[in-house]
Short mmCIF file of C-alpha atoms in Angstrom, two decimals:
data_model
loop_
_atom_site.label_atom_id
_atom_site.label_comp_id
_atom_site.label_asym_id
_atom_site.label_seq_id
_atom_site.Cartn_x
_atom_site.Cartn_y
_atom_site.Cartn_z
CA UNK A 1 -174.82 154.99 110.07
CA UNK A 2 -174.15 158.23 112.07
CA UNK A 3 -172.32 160.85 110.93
CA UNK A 4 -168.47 161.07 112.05
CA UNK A 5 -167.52 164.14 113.73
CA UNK A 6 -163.46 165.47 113.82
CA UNK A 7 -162.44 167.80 116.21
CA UNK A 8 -159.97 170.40 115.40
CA UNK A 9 -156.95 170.06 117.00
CA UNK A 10 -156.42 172.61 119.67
CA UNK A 11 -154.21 175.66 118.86
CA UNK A 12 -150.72 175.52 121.62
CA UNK A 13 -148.32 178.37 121.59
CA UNK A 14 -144.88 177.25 122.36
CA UNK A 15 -142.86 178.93 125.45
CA UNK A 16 -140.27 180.74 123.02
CA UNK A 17 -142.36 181.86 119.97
CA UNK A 18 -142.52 185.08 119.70
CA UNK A 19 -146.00 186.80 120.89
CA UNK A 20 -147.67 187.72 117.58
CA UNK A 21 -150.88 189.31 119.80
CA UNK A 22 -150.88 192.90 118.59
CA UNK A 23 -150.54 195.69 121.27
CA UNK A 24 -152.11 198.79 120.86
CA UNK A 25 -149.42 201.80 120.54
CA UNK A 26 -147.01 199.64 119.19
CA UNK A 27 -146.98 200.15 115.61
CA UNK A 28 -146.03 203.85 115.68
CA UNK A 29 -142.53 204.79 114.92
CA UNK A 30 -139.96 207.53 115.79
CA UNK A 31 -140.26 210.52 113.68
CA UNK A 32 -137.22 213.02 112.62
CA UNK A 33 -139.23 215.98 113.10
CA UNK A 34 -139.57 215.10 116.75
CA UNK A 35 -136.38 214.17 117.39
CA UNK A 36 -134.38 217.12 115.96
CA UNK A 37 -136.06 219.25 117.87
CA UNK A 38 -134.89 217.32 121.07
CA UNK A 39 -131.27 216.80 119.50
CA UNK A 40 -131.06 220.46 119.11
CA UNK A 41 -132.55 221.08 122.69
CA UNK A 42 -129.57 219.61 124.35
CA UNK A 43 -127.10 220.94 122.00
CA UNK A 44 -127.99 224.11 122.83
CA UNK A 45 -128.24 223.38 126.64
CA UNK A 46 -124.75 222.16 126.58
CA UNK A 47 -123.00 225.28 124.77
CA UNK A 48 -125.18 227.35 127.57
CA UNK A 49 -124.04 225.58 130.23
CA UNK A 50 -120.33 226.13 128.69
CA UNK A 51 -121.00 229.75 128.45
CA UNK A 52 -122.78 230.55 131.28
CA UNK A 53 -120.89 228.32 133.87
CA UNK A 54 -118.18 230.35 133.93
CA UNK A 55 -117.23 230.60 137.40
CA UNK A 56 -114.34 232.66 138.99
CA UNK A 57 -110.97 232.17 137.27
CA UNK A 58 -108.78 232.36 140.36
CA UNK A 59 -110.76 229.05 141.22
CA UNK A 60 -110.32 227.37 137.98
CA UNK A 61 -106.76 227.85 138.03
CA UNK A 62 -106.46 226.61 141.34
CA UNK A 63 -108.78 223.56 140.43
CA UNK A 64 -106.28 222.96 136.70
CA UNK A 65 -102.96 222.94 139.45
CA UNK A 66 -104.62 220.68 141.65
CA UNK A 67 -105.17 218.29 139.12
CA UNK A 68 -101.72 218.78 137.75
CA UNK A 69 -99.98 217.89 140.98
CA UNK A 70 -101.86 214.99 141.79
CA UNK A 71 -101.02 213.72 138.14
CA UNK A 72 -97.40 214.39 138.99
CA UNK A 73 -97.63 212.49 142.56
CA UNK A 74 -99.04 209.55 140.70
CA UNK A 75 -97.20 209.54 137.44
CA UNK A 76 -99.95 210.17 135.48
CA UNK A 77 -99.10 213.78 133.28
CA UNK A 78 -98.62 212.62 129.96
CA UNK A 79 -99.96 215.94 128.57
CA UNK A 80 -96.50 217.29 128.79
CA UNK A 81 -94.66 214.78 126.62
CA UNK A 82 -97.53 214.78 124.16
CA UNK A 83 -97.93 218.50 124.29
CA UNK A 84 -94.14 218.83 123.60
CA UNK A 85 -94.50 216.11 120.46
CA UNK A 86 -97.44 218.34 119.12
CA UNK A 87 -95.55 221.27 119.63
CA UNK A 88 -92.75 220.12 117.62
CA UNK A 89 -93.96 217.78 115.16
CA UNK A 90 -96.29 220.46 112.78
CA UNK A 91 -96.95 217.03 110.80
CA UNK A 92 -98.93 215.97 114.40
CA UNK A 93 -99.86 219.14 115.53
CA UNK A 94 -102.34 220.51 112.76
CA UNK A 95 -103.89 217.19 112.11
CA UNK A 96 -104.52 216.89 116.23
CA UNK A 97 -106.34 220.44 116.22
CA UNK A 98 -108.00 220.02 113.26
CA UNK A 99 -109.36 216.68 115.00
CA UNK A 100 -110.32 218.40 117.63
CA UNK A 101 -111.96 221.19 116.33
CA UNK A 102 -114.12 219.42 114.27
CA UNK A 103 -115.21 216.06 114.73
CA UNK A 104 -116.75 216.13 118.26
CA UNK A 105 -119.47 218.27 116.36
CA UNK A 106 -119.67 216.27 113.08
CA UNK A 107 -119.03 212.52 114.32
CA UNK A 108 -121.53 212.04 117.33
CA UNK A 109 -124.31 213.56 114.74
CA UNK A 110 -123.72 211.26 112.09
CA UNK A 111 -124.36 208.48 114.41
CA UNK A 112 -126.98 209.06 115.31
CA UNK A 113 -128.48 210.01 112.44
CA UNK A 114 -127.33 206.98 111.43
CA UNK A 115 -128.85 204.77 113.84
CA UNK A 116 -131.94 206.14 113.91
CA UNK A 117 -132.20 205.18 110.79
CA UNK A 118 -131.05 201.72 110.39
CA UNK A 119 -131.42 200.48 114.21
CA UNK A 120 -134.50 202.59 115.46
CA UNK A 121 -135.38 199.81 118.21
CA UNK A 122 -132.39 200.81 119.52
CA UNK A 123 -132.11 204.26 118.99
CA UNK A 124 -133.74 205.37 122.35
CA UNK A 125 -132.11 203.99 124.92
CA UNK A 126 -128.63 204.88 123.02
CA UNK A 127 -130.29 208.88 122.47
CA UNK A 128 -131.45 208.85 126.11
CA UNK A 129 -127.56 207.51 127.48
CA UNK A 130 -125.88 210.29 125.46
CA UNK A 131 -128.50 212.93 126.85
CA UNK A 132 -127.90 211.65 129.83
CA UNK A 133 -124.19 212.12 130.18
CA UNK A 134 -124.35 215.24 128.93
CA UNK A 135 -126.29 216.73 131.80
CA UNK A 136 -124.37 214.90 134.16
CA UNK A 137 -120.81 216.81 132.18
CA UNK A 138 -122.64 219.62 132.80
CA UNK A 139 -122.95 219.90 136.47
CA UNK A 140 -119.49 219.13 136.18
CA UNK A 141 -118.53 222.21 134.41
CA UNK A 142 -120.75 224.11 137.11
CA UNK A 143 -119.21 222.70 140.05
CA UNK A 144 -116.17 222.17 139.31
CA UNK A 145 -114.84 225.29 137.05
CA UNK A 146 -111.24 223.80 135.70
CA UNK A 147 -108.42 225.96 133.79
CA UNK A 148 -107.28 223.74 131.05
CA UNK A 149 -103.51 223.03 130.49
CA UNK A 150 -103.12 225.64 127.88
CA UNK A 151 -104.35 228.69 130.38
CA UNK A 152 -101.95 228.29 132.72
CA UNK A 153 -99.15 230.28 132.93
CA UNK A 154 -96.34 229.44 130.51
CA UNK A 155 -93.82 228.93 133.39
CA UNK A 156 -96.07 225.42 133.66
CA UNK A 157 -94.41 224.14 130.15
CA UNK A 158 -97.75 224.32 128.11
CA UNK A 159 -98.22 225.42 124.49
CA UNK A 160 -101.67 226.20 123.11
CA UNK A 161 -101.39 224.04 119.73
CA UNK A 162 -104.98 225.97 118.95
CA UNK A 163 -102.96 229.28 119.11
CA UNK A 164 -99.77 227.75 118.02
CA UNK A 165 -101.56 226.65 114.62
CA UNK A 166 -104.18 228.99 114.50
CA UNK A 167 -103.62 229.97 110.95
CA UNK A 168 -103.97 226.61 109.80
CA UNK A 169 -107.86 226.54 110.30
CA UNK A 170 -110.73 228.53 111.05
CA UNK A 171 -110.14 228.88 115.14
CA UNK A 172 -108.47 231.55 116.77
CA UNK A 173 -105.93 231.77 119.51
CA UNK A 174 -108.91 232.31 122.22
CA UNK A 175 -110.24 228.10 121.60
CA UNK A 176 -111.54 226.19 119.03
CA UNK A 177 -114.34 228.07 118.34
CA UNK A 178 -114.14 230.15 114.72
CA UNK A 179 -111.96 233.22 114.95
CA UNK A 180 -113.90 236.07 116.89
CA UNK A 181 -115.94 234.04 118.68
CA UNK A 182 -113.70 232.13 121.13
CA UNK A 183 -114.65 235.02 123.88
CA UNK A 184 -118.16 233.44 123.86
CA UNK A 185 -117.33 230.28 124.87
CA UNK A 186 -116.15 228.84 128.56
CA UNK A 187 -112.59 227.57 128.58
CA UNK A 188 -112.50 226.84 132.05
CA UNK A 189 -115.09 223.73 131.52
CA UNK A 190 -112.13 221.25 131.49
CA UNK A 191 -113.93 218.79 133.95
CA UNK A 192 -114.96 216.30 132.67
CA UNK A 193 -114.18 216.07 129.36
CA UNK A 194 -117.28 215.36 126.94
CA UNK A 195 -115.10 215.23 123.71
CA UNK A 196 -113.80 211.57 125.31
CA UNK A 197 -116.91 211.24 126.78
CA UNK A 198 -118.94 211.88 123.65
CA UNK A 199 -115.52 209.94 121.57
CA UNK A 200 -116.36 206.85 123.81
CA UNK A 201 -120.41 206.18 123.21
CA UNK A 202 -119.30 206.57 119.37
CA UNK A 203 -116.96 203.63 120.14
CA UNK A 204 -119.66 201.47 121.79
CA UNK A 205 -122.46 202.67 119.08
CA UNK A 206 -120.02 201.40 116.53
CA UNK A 207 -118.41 198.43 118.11
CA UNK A 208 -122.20 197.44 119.11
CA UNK A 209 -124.14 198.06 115.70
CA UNK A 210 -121.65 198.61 112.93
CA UNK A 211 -120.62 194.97 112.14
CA UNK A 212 -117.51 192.94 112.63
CA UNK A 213 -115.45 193.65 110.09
CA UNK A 214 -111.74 194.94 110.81
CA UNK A 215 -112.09 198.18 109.71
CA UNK A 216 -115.44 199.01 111.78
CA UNK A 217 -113.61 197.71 115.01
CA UNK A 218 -110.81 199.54 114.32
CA UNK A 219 -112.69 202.50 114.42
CA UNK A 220 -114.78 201.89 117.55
CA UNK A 221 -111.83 201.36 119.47
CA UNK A 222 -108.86 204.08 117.80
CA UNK A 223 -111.73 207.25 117.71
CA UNK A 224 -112.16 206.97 121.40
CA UNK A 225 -108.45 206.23 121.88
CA UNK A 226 -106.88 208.94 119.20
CA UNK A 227 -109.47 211.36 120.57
CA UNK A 228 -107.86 211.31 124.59
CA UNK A 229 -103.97 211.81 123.20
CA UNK A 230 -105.55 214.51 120.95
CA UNK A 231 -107.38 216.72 123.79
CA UNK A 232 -103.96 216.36 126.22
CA UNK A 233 -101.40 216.92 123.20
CA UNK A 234 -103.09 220.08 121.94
CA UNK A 235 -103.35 221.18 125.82
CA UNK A 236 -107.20 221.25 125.91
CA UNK A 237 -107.53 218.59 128.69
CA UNK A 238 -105.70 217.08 131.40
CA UNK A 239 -105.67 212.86 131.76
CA UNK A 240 -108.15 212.62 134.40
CA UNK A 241 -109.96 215.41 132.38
CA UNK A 242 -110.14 212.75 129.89
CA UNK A 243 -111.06 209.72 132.80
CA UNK A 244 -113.44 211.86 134.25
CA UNK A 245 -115.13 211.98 131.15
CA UNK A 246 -115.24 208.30 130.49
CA UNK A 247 -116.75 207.98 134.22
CA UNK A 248 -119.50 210.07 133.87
CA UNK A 249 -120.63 208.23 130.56
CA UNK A 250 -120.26 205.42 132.73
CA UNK A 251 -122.58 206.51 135.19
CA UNK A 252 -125.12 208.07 132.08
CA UNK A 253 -125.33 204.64 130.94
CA UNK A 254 -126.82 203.23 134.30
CA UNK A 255 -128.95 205.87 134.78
CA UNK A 256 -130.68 205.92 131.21
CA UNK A 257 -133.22 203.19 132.17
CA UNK A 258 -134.08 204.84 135.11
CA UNK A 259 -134.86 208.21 132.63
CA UNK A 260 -136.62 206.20 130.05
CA UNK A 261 -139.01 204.77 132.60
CA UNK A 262 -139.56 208.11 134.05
CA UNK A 263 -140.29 209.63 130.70
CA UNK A 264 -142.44 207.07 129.84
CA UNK A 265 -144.56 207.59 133.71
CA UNK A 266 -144.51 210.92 132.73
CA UNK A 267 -146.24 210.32 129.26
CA UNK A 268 -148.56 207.99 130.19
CA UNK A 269 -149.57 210.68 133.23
CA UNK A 270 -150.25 212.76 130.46
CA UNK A 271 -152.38 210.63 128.29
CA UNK A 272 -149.56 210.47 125.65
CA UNK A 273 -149.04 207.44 123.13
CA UNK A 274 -145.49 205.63 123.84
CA UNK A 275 -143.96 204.90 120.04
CA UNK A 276 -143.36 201.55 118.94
CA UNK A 277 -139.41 202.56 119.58
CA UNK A 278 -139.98 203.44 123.09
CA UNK A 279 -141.69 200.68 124.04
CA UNK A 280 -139.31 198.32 121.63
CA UNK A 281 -136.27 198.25 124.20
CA UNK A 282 -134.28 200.18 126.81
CA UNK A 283 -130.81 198.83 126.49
CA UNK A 284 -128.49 197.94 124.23
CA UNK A 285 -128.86 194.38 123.75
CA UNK A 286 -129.85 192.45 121.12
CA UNK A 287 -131.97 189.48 122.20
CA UNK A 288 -132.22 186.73 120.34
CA UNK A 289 -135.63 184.32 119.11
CA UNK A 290 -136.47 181.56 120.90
CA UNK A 291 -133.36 179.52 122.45
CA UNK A 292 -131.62 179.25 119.25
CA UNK A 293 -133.64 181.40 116.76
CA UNK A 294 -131.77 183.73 115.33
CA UNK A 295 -130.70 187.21 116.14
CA UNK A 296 -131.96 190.10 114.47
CA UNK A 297 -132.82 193.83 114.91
CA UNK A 298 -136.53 194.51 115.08
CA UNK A 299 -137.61 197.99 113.45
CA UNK A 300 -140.04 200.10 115.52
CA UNK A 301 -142.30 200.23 112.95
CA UNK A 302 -143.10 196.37 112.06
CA UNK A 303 -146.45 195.12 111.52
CA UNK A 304 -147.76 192.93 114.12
CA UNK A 305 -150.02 190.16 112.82
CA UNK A 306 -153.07 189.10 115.27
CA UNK A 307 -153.32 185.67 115.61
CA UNK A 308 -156.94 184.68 114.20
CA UNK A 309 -159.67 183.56 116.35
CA UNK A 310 -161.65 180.55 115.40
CA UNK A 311 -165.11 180.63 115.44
CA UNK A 312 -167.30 178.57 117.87
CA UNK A 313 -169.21 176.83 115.08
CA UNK A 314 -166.22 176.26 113.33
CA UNK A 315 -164.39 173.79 115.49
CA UNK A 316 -166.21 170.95 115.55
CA UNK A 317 -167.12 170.75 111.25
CA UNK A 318 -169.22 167.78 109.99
CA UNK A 319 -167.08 165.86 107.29
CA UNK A 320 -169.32 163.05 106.86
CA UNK A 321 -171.65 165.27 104.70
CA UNK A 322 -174.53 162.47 104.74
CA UNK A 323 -172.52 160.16 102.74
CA UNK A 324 -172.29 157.06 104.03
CA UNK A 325 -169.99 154.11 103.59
CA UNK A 326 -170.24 150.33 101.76
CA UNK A 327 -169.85 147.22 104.66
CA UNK A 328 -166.54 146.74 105.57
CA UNK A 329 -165.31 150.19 104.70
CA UNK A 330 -164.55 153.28 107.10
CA UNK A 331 -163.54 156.57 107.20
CA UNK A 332 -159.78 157.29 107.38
CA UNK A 333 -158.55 157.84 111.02
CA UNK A 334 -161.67 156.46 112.32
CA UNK A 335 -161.61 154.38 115.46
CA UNK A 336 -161.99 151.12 115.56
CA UNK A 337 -164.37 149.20 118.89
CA UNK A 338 -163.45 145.28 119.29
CA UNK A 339 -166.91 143.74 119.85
CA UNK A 340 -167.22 142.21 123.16
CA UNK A 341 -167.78 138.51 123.24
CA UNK A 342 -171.35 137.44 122.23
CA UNK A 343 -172.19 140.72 121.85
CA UNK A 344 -174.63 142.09 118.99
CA UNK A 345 -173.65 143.14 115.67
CA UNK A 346 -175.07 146.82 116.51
CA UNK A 347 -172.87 146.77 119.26
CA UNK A 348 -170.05 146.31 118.51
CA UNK A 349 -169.81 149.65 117.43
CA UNK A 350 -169.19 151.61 113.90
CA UNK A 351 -166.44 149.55 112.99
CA UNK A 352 -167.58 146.22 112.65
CA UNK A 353 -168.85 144.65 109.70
CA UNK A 354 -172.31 145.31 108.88
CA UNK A 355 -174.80 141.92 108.95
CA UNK A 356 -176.04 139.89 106.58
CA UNK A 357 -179.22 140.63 105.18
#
């Protein structure tokens, strides 16, 4: 009888599996040494834009008492009351400078060390919206020279709590810079205020990434929090110092797409390879598989499996093998033709009985 021929079933990818196609450029990841350099880069812009955006003082001042009375018309000057607790309370006061001396520079780091190396997919787009907001505080500072509570004249009712403590730590009575070197920074950059600015995206990095236990949540929301009554109690800021700062990270966070697309235009104008964690994601949002696969962080660096390619000759295999079968018999899954009435034996097709001989 002939031989029986099965068709491989065709292949169907399903509307929410994930594409498994590789993509060329993908599989590189982020490296250190690149991004150090870049960390380091902005850094240094920012305490040049500090220095150098000095201003003139008579400005600044008059810029710090604007602020002050519009405060006062609206209610808003808590930095007196706190200033006056910080002042008085040395059990407040030291801990408050010491907090403010020293973790803007040590906390925002750590983050993002650590994210780079645990959520790398995501590392980008949360680099690119501090970087971001940074130069944005910066033209702030440039435009908008701002003499900081503690400046002003005493008759105003400040205290420098930098000053005030200054033998407690390693600043001086100039600002928290180490002693001798407070002359080499710009006071007068009050607006906006990057230590809440910078306080806040360590909030959202670890409210968004850091898990969901108590004490993790705790800490996204009281560093941001702790860190605005700090920079008005030791004098350093005034409260819309502190909301001006939360605004422009605001604004750094809406424009950070827009920066990582141009970045990317401009590398692929120059022939340059995007890696696997800039092409991973530009936001901060962790999508999940299919409609109710679950969630999970990708790492830039994650092999990507091709799917294989079957062969033309190997889609329609012969499984008969030139065996053939006794009368009556047939091959599993093998379909069945009624004979027509009156017709022939031989055509009724493979699946009726064989004649008698």
């Amino acid at each position: 009888m002939p031989q029986t021929e099965a068709a491989e079933a065709p292949v169907t990818e399903r509307a929410d599996a994930p594409v498994t196609e590789a993509v060329p450029g993908t599989h590189t990841r982020l490296r250190w040494w690149t991004e150090l350099p870049l960390i380091l880069l902005v850094y240094g812009a920012y305490s040049a834009g500090r220095l150098l955006a000095r201003g003139d003082t008579s400005t600044a001042v008059e810029h710090g008492l604007a602020i002050l009375r519009f405060e006062k018309a609206l209610s808003l000057d808590a930095e007196h009351p706190l200033n006056r607790l910080f002042t008085r309370e040395p059990w407040i006061g030291i801990p408050a400078d010491f907090w403010y001396a020293s973790l803007h520079y040590l906390v925002t780091p750590v983050l993002l060390v650590w994210l780079f190396r645990t959520h790398a997919v995501r590392y980008r787009a949360a680099r690119t919206w501090l970087m971001t907001s940074t130069f944005i505080g910066l033209i702030g500072f440039t435009l908008l020279p701002t003499c900081p509570p503690r400046l002003l004249d005493p008759a105003h009712g400040f205290v420098d709590t930098m000053a005030h403590y200054s033998s407690w730590g390693w600043w001086g009575g100039e600002a928290s810079a180490p002693r001798g070197l407070g002359g080499m920074t710009n006071q007068y950059a009050a607006m906006p205020s990057l230590h809440v600015g910078w306080a806040l995206w360590c909030g959202v990095i670890l409210w968004r990434f850091g898990g969901s236990s108590l004490l993790v949540r705790a800490a996204a929301v009281g560093y941001p929090v702790i860190t605005t009554l700090v920079v008005m109690g030791t004098a350093n800021h005034y409260f819309l110092d502190a909301a001006a700062g939360a605004a422009v990270m605001g604004v750094g966070l809406l424009l950070a797409p827009l920066v990582l697309r141009t970045a990317d235009r401009c590398r692929t104008a120059l022939g340059l390879t995007a890696t696997g964690g800039d092409r991973a994601d530009t936001g901060l949002v962790v999508r999940s598989e299919g409609d109710g696969g679950p969630r999970r962080e990708g790492r830039a660096d994650d092999a990507v499996t091709p799917v294989p390619t079957a062969s033309p000759g190997a889609l329609s295999p012969i499984v008969s093998a030139g065996c053939q079968t006794s009368p009556g018999e047939r091959i599993p899954r093998q379909r069945i033709t009624e004979p027509e009435p009156g017709a022939a034996p031989s055509e009724a097709g493979d699946g009726a009985p064989a004649a008698a001989r």
